[in-house]
Short mmCIF file of C-alpha atoms and ligand atoms in Angstrom, two decimals:
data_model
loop_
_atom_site.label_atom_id
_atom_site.label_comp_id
_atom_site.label_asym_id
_atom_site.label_seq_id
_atom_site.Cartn_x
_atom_site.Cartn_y
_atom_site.Cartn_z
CA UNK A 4 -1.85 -1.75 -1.96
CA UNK A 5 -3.82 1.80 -3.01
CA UNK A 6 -3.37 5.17 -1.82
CA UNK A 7 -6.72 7.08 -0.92
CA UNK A 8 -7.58 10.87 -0.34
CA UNK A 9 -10.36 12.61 1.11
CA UNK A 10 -10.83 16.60 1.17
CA UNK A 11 -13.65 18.40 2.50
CA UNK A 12 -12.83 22.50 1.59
CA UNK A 13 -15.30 25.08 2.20
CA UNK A 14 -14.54 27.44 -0.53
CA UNK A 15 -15.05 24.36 -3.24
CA UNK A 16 -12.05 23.35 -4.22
CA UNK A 17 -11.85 19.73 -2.92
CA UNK A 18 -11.76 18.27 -6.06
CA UNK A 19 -8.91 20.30 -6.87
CA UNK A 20 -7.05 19.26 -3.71
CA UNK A 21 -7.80 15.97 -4.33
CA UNK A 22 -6.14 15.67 -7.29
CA UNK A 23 -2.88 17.57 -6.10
CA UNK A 24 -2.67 14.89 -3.63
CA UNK A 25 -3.25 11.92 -5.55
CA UNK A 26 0.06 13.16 -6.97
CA UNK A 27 1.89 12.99 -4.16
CA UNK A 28 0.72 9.48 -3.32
CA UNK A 29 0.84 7.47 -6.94
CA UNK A 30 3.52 5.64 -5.61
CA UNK A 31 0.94 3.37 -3.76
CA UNK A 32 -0.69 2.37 -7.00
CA UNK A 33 -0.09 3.04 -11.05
CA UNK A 34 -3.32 0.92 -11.99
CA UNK A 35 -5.78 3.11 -12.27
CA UNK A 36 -7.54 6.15 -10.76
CA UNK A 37 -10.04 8.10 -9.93
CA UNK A 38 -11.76 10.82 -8.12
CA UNK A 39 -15.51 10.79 -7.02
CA UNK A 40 -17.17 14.69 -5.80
CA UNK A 41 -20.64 16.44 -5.85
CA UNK A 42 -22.52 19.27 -6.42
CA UNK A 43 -26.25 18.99 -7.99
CA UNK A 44 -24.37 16.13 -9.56
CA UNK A 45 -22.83 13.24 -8.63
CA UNK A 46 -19.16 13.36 -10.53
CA UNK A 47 -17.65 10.22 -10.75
CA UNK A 48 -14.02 10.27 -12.94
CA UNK A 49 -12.17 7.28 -13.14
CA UNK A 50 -9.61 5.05 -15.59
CA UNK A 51 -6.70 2.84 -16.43
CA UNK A 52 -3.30 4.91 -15.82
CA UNK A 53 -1.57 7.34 -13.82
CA UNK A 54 -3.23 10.08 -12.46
CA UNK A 55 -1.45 12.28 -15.33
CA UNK A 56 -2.96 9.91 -17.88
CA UNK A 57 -6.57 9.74 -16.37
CA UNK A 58 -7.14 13.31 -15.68
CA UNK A 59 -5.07 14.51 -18.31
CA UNK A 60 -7.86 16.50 -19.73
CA UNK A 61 -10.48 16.89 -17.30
CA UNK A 62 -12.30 20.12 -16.19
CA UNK A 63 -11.53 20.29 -12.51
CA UNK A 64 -15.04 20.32 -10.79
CA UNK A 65 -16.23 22.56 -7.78
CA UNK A 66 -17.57 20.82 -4.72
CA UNK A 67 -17.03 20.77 -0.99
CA UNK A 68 -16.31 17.18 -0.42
CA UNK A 69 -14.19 15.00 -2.14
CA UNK A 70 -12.34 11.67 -2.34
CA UNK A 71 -9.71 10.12 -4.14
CA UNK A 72 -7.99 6.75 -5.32
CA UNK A 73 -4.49 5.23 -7.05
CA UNK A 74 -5.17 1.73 -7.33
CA UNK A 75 -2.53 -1.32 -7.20
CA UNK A 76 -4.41 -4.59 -7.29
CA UNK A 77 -4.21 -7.33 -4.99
CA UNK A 78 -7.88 -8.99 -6.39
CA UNK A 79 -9.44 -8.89 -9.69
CA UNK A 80 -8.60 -9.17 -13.28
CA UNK A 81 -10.26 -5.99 -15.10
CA UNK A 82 -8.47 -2.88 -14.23
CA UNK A 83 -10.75 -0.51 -15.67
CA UNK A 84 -14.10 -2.50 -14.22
CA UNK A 85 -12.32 -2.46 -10.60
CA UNK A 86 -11.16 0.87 -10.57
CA UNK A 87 -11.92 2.88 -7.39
CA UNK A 88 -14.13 4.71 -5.96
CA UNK A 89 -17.06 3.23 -6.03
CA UNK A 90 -20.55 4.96 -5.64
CA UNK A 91 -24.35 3.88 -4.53
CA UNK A 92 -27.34 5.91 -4.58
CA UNK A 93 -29.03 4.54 -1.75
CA UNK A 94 -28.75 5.44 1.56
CA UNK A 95 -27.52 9.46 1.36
CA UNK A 96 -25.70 8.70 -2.55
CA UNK A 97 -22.61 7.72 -0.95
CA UNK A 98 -19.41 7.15 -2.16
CA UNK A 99 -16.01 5.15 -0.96
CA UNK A 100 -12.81 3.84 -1.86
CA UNK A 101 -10.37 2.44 0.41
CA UNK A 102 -6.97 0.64 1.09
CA UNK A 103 -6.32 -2.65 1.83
CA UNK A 104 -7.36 -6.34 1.29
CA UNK A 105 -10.42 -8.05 2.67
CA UNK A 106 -10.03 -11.51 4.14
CA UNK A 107 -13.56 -12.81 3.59
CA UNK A 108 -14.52 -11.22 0.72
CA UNK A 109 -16.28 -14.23 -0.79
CA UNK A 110 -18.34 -14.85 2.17
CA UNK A 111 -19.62 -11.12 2.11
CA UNK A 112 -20.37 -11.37 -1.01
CA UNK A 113 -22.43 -14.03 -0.90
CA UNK A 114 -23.90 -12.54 1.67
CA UNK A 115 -24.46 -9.40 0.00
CA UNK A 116 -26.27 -11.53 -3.44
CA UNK A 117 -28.74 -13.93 -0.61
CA UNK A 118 -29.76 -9.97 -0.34
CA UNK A 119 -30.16 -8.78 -3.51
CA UNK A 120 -27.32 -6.64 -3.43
CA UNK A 121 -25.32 -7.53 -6.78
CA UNK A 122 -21.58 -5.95 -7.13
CA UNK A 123 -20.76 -4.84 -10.61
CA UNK A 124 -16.88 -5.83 -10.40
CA UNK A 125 -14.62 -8.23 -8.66
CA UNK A 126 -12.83 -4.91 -6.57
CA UNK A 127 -13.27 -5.46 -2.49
CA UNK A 128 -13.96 -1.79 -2.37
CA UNK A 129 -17.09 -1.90 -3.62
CA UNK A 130 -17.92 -4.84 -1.46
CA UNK A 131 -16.74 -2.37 1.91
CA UNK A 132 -19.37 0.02 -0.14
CA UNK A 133 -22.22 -2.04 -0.10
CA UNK A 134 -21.67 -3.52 3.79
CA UNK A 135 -21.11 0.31 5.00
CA UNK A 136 -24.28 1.59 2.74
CA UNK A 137 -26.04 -1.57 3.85
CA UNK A 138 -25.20 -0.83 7.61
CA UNK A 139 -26.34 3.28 6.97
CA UNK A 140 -29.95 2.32 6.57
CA UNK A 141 -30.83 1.74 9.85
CA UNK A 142 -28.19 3.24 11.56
CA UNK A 143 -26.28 6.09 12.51
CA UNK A 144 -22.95 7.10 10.99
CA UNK A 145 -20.52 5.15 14.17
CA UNK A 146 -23.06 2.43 14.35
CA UNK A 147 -23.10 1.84 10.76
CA UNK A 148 -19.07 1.67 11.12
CA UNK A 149 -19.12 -0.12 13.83
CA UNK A 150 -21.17 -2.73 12.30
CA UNK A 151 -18.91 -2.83 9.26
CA UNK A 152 -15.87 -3.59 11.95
CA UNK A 153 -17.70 -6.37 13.11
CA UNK A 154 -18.50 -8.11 9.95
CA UNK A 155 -15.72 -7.21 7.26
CA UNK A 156 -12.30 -9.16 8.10
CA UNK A 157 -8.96 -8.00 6.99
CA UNK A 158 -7.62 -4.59 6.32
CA UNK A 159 -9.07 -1.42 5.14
CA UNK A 160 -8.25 2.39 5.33
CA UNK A 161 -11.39 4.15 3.71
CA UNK A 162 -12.57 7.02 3.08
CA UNK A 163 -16.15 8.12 1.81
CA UNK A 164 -18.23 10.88 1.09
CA UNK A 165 -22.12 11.38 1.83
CA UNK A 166 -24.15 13.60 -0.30
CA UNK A 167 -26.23 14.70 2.20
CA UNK A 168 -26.77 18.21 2.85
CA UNK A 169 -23.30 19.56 1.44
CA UNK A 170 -21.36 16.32 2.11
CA UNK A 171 -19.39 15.27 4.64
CA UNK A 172 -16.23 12.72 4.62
CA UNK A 173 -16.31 9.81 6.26
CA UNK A 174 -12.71 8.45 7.31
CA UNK A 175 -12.51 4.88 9.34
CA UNK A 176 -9.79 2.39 9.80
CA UNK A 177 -9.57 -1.78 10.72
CA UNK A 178 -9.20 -2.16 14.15
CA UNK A 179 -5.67 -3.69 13.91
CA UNK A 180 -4.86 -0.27 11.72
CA UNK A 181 -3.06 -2.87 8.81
CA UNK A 182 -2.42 0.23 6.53
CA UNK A 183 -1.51 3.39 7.36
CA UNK A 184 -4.15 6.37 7.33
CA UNK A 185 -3.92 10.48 8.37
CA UNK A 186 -5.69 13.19 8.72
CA UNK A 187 -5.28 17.18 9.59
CA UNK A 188 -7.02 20.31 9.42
CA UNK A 189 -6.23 23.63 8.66
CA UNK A 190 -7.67 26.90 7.58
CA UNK A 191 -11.17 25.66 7.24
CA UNK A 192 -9.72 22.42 5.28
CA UNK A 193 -9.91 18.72 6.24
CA UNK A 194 -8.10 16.04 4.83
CA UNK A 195 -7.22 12.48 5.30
CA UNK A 196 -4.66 10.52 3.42
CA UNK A 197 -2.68 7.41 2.94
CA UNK A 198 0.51 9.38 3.83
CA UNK A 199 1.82 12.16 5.20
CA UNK A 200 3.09 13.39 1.88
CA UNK A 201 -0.11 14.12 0.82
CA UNK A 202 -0.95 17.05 3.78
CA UNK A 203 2.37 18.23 3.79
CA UNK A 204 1.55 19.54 0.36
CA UNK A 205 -1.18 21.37 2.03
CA UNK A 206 0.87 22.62 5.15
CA UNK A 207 -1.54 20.87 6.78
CA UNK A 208 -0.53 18.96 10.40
CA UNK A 209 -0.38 15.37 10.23
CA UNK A 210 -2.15 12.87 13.28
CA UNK A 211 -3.01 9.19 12.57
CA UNK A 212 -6.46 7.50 12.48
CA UNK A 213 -6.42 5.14 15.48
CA UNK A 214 -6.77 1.35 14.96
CA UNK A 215 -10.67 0.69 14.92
CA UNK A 216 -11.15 4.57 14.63
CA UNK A 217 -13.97 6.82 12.73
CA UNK A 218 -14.04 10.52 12.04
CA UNK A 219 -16.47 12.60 10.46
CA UNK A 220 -15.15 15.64 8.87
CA UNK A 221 -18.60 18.37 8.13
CA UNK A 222 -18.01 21.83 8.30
CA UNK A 223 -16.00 23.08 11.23
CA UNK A 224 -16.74 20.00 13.18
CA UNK A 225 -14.82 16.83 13.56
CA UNK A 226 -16.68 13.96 15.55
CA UNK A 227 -14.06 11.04 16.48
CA UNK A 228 -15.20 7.67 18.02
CA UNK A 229 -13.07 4.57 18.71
CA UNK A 230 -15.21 2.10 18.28
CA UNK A 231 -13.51 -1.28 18.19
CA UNK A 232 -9.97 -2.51 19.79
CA UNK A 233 -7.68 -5.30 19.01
CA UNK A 234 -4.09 -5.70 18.92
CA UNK A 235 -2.44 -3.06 16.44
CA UNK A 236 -0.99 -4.86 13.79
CA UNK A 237 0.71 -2.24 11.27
CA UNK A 238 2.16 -3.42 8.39
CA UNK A 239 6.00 -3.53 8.81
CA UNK A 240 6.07 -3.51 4.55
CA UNK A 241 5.24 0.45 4.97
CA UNK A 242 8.56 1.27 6.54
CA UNK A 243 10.51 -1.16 4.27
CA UNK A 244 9.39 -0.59 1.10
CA UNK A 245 6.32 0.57 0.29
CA UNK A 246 5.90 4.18 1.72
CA UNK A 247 7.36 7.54 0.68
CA UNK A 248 10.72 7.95 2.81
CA UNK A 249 9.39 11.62 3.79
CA UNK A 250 6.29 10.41 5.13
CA UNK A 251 6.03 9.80 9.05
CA UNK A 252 3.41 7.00 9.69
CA UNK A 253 2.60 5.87 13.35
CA UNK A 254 5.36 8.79 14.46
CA UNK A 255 8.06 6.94 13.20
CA UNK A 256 9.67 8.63 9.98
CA UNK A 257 10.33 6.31 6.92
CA UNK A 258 13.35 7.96 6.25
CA UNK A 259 15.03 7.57 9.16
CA UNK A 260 13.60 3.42 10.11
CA UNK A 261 15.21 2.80 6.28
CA UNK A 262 18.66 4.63 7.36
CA UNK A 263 18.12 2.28 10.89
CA UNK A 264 17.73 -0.80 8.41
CA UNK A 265 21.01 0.11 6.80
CA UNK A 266 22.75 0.32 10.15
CA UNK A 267 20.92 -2.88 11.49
CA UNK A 268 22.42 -5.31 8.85
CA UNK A 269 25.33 -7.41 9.76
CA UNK A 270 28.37 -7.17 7.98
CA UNK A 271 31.05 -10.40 7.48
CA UNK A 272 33.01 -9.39 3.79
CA UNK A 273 35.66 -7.27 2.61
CA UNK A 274 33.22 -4.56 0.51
CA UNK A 275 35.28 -1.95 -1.46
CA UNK A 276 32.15 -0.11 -2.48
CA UNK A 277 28.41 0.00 -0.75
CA UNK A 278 25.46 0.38 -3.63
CA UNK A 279 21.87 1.24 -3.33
CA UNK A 280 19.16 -0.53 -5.41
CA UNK A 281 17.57 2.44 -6.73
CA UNK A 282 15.27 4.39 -5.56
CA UNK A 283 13.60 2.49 -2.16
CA UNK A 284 17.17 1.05 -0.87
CA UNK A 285 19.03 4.15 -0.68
CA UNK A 286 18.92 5.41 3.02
CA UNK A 287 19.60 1.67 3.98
CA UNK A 288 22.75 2.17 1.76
CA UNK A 289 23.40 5.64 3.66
CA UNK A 290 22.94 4.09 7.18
CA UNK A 291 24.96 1.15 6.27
CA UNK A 292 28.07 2.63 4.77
CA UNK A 293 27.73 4.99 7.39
CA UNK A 294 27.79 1.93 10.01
CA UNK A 295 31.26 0.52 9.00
CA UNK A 296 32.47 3.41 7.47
CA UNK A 297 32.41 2.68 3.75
CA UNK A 298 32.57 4.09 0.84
CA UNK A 299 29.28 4.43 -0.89
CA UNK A 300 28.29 5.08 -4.55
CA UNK A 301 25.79 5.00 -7.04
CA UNK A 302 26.46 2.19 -9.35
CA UNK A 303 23.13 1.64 -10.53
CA UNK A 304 20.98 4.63 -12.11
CA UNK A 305 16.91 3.78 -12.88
CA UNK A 306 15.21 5.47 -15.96
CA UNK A 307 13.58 7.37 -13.99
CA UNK A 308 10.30 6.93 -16.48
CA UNK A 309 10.05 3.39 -15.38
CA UNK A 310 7.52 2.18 -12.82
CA UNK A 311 8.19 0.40 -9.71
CA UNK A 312 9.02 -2.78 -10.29
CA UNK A 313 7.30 -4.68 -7.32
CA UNK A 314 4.13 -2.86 -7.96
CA UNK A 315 3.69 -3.80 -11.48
CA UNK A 316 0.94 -6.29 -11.59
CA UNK A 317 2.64 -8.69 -13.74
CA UNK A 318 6.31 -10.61 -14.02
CA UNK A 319 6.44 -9.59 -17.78
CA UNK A 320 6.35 -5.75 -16.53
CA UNK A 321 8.54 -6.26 -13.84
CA UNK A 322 11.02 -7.89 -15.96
CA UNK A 323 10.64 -4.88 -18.09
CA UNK A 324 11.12 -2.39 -15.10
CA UNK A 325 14.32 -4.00 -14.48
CA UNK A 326 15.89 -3.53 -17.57
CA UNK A 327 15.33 0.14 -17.06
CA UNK A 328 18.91 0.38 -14.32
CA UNK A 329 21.73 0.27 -16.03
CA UNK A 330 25.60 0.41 -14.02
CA UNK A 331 28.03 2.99 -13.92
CA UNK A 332 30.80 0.37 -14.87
CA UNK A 333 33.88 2.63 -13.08
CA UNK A 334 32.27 2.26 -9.50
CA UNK A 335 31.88 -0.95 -9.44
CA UNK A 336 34.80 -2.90 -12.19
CA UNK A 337 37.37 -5.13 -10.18
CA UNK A 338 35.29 -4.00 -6.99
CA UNK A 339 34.09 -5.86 -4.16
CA UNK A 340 30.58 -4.51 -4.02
CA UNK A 341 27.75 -4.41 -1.21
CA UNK A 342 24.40 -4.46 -3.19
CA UNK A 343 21.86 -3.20 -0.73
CA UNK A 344 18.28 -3.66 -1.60
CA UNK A 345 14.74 -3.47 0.49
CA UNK A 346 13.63 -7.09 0.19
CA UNK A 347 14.04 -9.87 -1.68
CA UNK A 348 10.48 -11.45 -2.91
CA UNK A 349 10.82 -13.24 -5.95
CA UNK A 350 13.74 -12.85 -6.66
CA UNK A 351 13.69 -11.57 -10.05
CA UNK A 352 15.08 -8.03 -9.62
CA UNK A 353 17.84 -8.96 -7.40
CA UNK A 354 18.69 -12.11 -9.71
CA UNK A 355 18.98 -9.35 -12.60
CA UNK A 356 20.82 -7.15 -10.85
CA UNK A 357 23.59 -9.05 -9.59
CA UNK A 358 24.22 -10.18 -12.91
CA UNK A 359 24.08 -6.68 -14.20
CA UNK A 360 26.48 -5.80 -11.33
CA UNK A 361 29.11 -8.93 -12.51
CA UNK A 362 28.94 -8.47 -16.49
CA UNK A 363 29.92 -4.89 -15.37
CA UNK A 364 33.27 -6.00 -13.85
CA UNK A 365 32.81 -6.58 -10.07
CA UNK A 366 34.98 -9.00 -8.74
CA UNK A 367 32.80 -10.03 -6.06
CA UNK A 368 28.85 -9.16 -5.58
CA UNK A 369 27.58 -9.18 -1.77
CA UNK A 370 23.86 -8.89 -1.84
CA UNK A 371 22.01 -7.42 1.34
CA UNK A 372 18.50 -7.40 1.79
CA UNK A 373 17.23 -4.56 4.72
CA UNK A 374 14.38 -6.58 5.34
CA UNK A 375 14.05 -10.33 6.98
CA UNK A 376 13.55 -13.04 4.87
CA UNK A 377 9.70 -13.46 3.25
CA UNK A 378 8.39 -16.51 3.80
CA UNK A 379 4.60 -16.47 3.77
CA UNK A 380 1.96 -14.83 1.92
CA UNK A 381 0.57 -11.83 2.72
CA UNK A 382 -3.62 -11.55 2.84
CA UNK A 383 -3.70 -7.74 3.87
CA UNK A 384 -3.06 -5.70 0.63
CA UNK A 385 0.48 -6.64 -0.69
CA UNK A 386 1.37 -8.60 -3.71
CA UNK A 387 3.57 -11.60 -2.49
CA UNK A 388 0.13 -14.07 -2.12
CA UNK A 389 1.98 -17.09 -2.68
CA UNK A 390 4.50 -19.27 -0.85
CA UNK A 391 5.44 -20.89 -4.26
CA UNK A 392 6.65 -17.30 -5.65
CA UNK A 393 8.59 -16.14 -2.80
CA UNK A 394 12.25 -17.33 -3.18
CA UNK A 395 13.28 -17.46 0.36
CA UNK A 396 10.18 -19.69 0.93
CA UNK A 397 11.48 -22.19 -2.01
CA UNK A 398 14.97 -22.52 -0.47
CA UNK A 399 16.61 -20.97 -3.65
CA UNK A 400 18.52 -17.87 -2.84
CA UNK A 401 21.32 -18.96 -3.97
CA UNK A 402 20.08 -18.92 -7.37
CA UNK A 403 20.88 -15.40 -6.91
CA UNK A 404 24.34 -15.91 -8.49
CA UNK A 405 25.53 -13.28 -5.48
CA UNK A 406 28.64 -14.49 -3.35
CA UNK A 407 26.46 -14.02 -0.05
CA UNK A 408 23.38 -13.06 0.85
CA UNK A 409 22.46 -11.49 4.24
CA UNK A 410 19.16 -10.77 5.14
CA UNK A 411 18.37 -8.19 8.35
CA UNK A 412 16.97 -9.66 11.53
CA UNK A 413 13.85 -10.06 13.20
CA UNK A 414 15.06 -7.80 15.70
CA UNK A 415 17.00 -5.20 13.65
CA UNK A 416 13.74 -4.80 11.66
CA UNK A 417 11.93 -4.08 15.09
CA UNK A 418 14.62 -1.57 16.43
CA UNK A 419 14.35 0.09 13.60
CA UNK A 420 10.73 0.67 13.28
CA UNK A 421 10.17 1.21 16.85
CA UNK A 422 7.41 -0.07 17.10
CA UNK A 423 6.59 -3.45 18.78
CA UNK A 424 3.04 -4.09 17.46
CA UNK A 425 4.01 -4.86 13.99
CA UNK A 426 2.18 -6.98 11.76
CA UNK A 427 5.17 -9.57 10.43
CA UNK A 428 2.94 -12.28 8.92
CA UNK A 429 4.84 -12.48 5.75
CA UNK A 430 7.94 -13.15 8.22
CA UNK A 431 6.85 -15.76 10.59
CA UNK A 432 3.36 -16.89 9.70
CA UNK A 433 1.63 -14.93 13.00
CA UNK A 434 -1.37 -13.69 11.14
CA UNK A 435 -3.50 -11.02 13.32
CA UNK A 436 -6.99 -11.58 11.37
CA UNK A 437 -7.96 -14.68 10.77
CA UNK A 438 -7.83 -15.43 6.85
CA UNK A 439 -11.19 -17.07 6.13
CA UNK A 440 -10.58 -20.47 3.64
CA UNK A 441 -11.69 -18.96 0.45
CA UNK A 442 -8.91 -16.49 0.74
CA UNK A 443 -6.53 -19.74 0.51
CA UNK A 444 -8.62 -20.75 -2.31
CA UNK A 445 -8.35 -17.77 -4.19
CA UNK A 446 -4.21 -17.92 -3.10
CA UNK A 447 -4.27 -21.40 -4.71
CA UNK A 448 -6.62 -20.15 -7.59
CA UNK A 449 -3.93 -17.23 -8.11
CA UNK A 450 -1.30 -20.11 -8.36
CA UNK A 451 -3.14 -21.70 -11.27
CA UNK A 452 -2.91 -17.99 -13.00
CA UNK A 453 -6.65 -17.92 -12.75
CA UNK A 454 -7.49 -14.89 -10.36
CA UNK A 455 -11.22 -16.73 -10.03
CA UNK A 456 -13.18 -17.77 -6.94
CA UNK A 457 -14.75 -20.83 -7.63
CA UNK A 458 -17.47 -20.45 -4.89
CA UNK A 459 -18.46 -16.84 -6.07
S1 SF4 B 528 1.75 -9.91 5.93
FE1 SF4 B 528 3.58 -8.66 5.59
S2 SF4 B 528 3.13 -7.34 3.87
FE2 SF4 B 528 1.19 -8.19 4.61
S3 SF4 B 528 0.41 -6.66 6.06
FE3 SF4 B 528 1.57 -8.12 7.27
S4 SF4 B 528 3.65 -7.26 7.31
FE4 SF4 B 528 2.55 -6.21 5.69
#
């Protein structure tokens, strides 16, 4: 999962902009970042760290068009080598970065080497680069993207810029719209985003890029085309977890689907006391308590200088994430407590917690989970790739240590979203794009601890 920005701003400040609203979105990825612009030059700033970190000291540049990255990996092992964006000289000098996780990355890229076109690191972005700037040479801007649809399987949200003339941004989506992706204008300004967060920084309205959709923001002039249609699939892990609660994606406001979760979950203990799992969990708490009229605390407060834990790339950092929440020990000793949490993947915060939650005096610990159980691996930009490290798929919750566990429903989850054309692969194994086999090799690769494609 990545965030990605693109600004096109007629008095120059793009760049600028950009950055702003990389802020706003660094939830989607603490990795690495960058930010790629023009003007006689091609500026291309990128590194390991948070967007703080990276452009701690850097000389904001001038330039109409601009694009932007926070990077969370899902495939490859060099963080500073895949960093996004990525930029090619030939056609236009054109630049991209994008969100998401492409299914048959292998077989493009073997595609892309029987044509002399070598990558430079193992990030699919720069693969979507080379197939769009491939695609540009003898084509027109919706062709090119339409050709892209046709050959590149999975999901993407991208956004590049063209150094043509004075640059225009190029925004397009998968045709089953996987991953969320905006865009607004205002005042002369264009923007496209991950999230709504990032415009309403800008005062800038908010619509969604349709499924299979491509718009081309130049000056004063937008040019939309839908160019290729299959059943929307958006990920339900937006709404559950991994989006800002004030963002709105698809319509449907984060906040209020996670305060819907809450109220969705079924209830069958005595609870004294109703706790969030800081920060995600906490309108799912609200609706909850709310629901059967509890009382509802916070028992557990997060260093707030700690990352997320489920988008830390590896199990030693999460572990370390985790030891960041410590319990106010008065709201929860000789207490029967409701734990509420977003999901339950590997089971290594929750097991944590619990126990954090016990050793602190509670006499019973009733764990709740707002989202259904995850079962399957996920192919389309999230970190849970393999059966083996889900818990529910291994049969072990109960290694919890909680005195019940209850997960929400199929349906509850849907209710609350309101939306029916969810993608739910993770839940019940109905992928929408096909996986191609050397994605399950990699999977199994990634099992071994070796993030390597052997037929690369
Ligand atoms: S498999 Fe799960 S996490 Fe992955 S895109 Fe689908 S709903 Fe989201």
């Amino acid at each position: 999962m990545c965030g990605i920005i693109g600004v096109l701003e007629e008095t120059d400040f793009a760049p600028q902009m950009t950055l702003e609203s990389l802020m706003s979105i660094q939830h989607r990825g603490q990795d690495s970042c960058g930010i790629l612009c023009h003007n006689e030059n091609v500026i291309l700033k990128k590194g390991v760290g948070l967007v703080t970190e990276v452009f701690s000291n850097w000389n904001t540049q001038r330039s109409r068009a601009a694009i932007g990255h926070v990077r969370y990996p899902t495939i490859g092992t060099d963080p500073a080598r895949d960093a996004q964006p990525f930029y090619v000289n030939y056609p236009y000098g054109l630049g991209l970065c994008h969100n998401g996780n492409i299914a048959n990355y292998c077989e493009l890229k073997e595609e892309l080497y029987q044509k002399k076109r070598r990558l430079l690191s193992q990030c699919d972005g720069e693969l979507l680069l080379n197939v769009f700037a491939e695609e540009l040479i003898d084509n027109d801007i919706f062709q090119a993207v339409e050709n892209v649809m046709k050959r590149v399987l999975g999901s993407y949200s991208a956004v590049s810029v063209m150094a043509d003339k004075k640059g225009k941004i190029i925004v397009f989506r998968d045709p089953w719209g996987i991953r969320p992706l905006v865009f607004g204008t205002r005042d002369g300004c264009c923007m496209a985003a991950s999230e709504s967060v990032a415009l309403d920084k800008f005062d800038t309205p908010v619509s969604d890029v349709r499924p299979g959709e491509v718009i081309i923001l130049d000056s004063g002039n937008i040019q939309r085309n839908q160019l290729q249609r299959e059943r929307n699939a958006h990920c339900m892990f937006e709404w559950v977890y991994f989006s800002r609660p004030d963002s709105v994606i698809e319509g449907k406001s984060v906040y209020e689907a996670r305060l819907e979760l809450g109220r969705n979950l079924r209830l069958e203990s005595d609870i004294d006391v109703v706790i969030p799992v800081p920060d995600t969990a906490r309108p799912a708490a609200l609706g909850f308590s709310e629901q059967y009229g509890l009382k509802h605390r916070e028992g557990l407060i997060k260093n707030r200088y700690a990352g997320r834990s489920f988008i830390m790339a590896t199990q030693e950092k999460r572990q370390q994430a985790v030891s960041k929440l410590n319990v106010i020990k008065s709201e929860v000793r000789g207490k029967r407590v409701a734990l509420i949490d977003d999901s339950i993947v590997r089971g290594t915060t929750s097991r944590k917690i619990v126990s954090l939650i016990r050793n602190a005096g509670a006499r019973e610990v009733h764990l709740f989970s707002s989202c259904p159980p995850l079962l399957y691996p996920c192919f389309y930009g999230i970190d849970f790739p393999s059966k083996r490290e889900l818990i529910a798929s291994r049969g072990e919750i109960s290694t919890i240590g909680a005195d019940s566990v209850t997960y929400q429903t199929m349906d509850g989850l849907r209710k609350a979203i309101g939306l029916e054309d969810l993608c739910m692969a993770c839940l019940n194994g109905e992928y929408p794009v096909e996986c191609c086999t050397t994605q399950f090799e990699i999977m199994r690769e990634k099992e071994r601890e070796e993030i390597v494609c052997q037929e690369c």
